[in-house]
Amino acid sequence: MIKDIVKDTFILSQPCSEATEKDSYVIEDLLDTIKAHAQTCVGMAANMIGVTKRIIVIFDEREYLIMVNPVILKTSGKVYKTMEGCLCHTGEKEVKRHEKIKVQYCDKNFKIKIKTFTGFQAQIIQHEIDHCNGILI
């Protein structure tokens, strides 16, 4: 189901709790909502639709990648400054991002995965994990 985007900074600044298999329904809501915003959105965290669980979805080249309980294990490469926007607020803000990240997460079936991401994909994941940690850009 397509959900409204949360703009309340109090809700968005709350760290999200670990997701469990009982939270699987959130994945479909996230997918429906990000697809409805496909023209302007490449990543979404569950708290953006009002669910404070560590679930994110990003557009990964050709498809949507679901990441449950994502954790950055390692960063490498240069740190760079960039401007980012978010559906939760208007305008853009300057942030620092790592060029390369290694992430552990569970897929939609709660199977553990570890994958390295670079460039724009790494940037999107860092933005969404910030959401999970209650960090607002």
XYZ file of C-alpha atoms in Angstrom:
137
model
C 0.000 0.000 0.000
C 1.284 3.470 -0.847
C 1.893 5.382 2.385
C 2.199 9.091 3.089
C 5.722 10.442 3.542
C 6.441 11.465 7.154
C 7.780 14.984 7.564
C 7.618 15.159 11.374
C 11.220 15.650 12.542
C 10.454 14.182 15.977
C 9.459 10.846 14.428
C 12.310 10.924 11.911
C 14.905 11.643 14.614
C 14.057 8.487 16.587
C 16.532 5.620 16.068
C 14.801 2.628 14.516
C 14.655 -0.761 16.197
C 15.727 -4.041 14.604
C 13.194 -5.513 12.200
C 11.920 -9.058 12.591
C 10.029 -11.355 10.265
C 6.815 -9.969 11.803
C 7.706 -6.677 10.085
C 7.758 -8.200 6.582
C 4.570 -6.331 5.636
C 6.587 -3.090 5.801
C 8.673 -4.226 2.815
C 5.671 -4.224 0.474
C 4.521 -0.823 1.737
C 8.036 0.575 1.172
C 8.193 -0.876 -2.337
C 4.757 0.489 -3.252
C 5.619 3.911 -1.843
C 9.057 4.249 -3.462
C 7.629 3.151 -6.821
C 4.952 5.836 -6.495
C 7.789 8.377 -6.081
C 10.122 6.840 -8.689
C 10.597 10.138 -10.520
C 12.144 11.812 -7.474
C 13.268 9.064 -5.086
C 15.997 6.389 -5.266
C 15.935 5.235 -1.646
C 13.523 5.030 1.242
C 13.675 4.002 4.907
C 10.748 2.597 6.870
C 10.567 5.592 9.197
C 9.789 7.738 6.154
C 6.426 5.943 6.057
C 5.964 6.012 9.832
C 7.443 2.637 10.825
C 10.497 2.878 13.082
C 12.137 -0.366 11.956
C 15.553 -0.813 10.292
C 14.329 -1.535 6.765
C 15.431 0.327 3.653
C 14.836 -0.004 -0.070
C 17.105 1.447 -2.735
C 16.994 1.422 -6.507
C 20.023 -0.714 -7.427
C 20.721 -0.168 -11.151
C 17.812 -2.195 -12.566
C 15.748 -3.272 -9.576
C 14.816 -2.445 -6.027
C 17.131 -3.811 -3.348
C 15.596 -4.542 0.033
C 17.907 -4.281 3.033
C 16.651 -5.355 6.458
C 18.738 -4.337 9.477
C 21.572 -2.878 7.363
C 24.874 -2.134 9.084
C 27.954 -0.573 7.521
C 30.845 -2.886 8.365
C 33.629 -0.959 6.665
C 34.240 2.257 4.765
C 37.058 2.974 2.341
C 38.076 5.353 -0.366
C 37.822 9.068 -0.067
C 35.186 10.965 1.876
C 33.478 13.561 -0.263
C 30.965 16.352 0.216
C 27.760 16.327 -1.793
C 24.304 17.859 -1.765
C 21.349 15.601 -0.967
C 17.623 16.054 -0.945
C 14.954 14.001 0.766
C 11.213 13.549 0.411
C 10.930 14.343 4.134
C 11.913 17.992 3.702
C 12.317 20.663 1.064
C 15.621 21.702 -0.420
C 19.032 20.094 -0.273
C 21.717 19.944 2.390
C 25.456 19.311 2.244
C 26.606 15.964 3.655
C 29.811 13.930 3.794
C 29.740 10.435 2.314
C 32.201 7.576 1.945
C 33.041 6.528 -1.593
C 32.916 2.795 -0.785
C 31.069 0.855 1.920
C 30.738 -2.779 2.936
C 27.260 -3.550 4.284
C 25.757 -6.499 6.121
C 21.994 -6.822 5.809
C 19.217 -9.351 5.519
C 17.279 -9.785 2.299
C 13.464 -9.952 2.226
C 13.680 -13.607 3.328
C 15.892 -12.622 6.286
C 18.950 -14.320 4.817
C 22.187 -12.530 5.771
C 24.085 -10.873 2.922
C 27.336 -8.923 2.796
C 28.025 -6.721 -0.196
C 30.305 -3.835 -1.130
C 28.798 -0.758 -2.761
C 30.496 2.188 -4.426
C 29.595 5.566 -5.836
C 25.984 6.668 -5.952
C 24.639 3.369 -4.583
C 26.889 3.717 -1.528
C 25.674 7.288 -1.105
C 22.005 6.254 -1.190
C 22.573 3.480 1.348
C 24.414 5.842 3.700
C 21.529 8.314 3.463
C 18.948 5.632 4.273
C 20.994 4.126 7.113
C 21.218 7.671 8.535
C 17.402 7.635 8.533
C 17.447 4.347 10.478
C 19.797 5.925 13.010
C 17.578 8.976 13.451
C 20.024 11.269 11.647
C 18.345 13.970 9.614
C 20.143 15.641 6.762
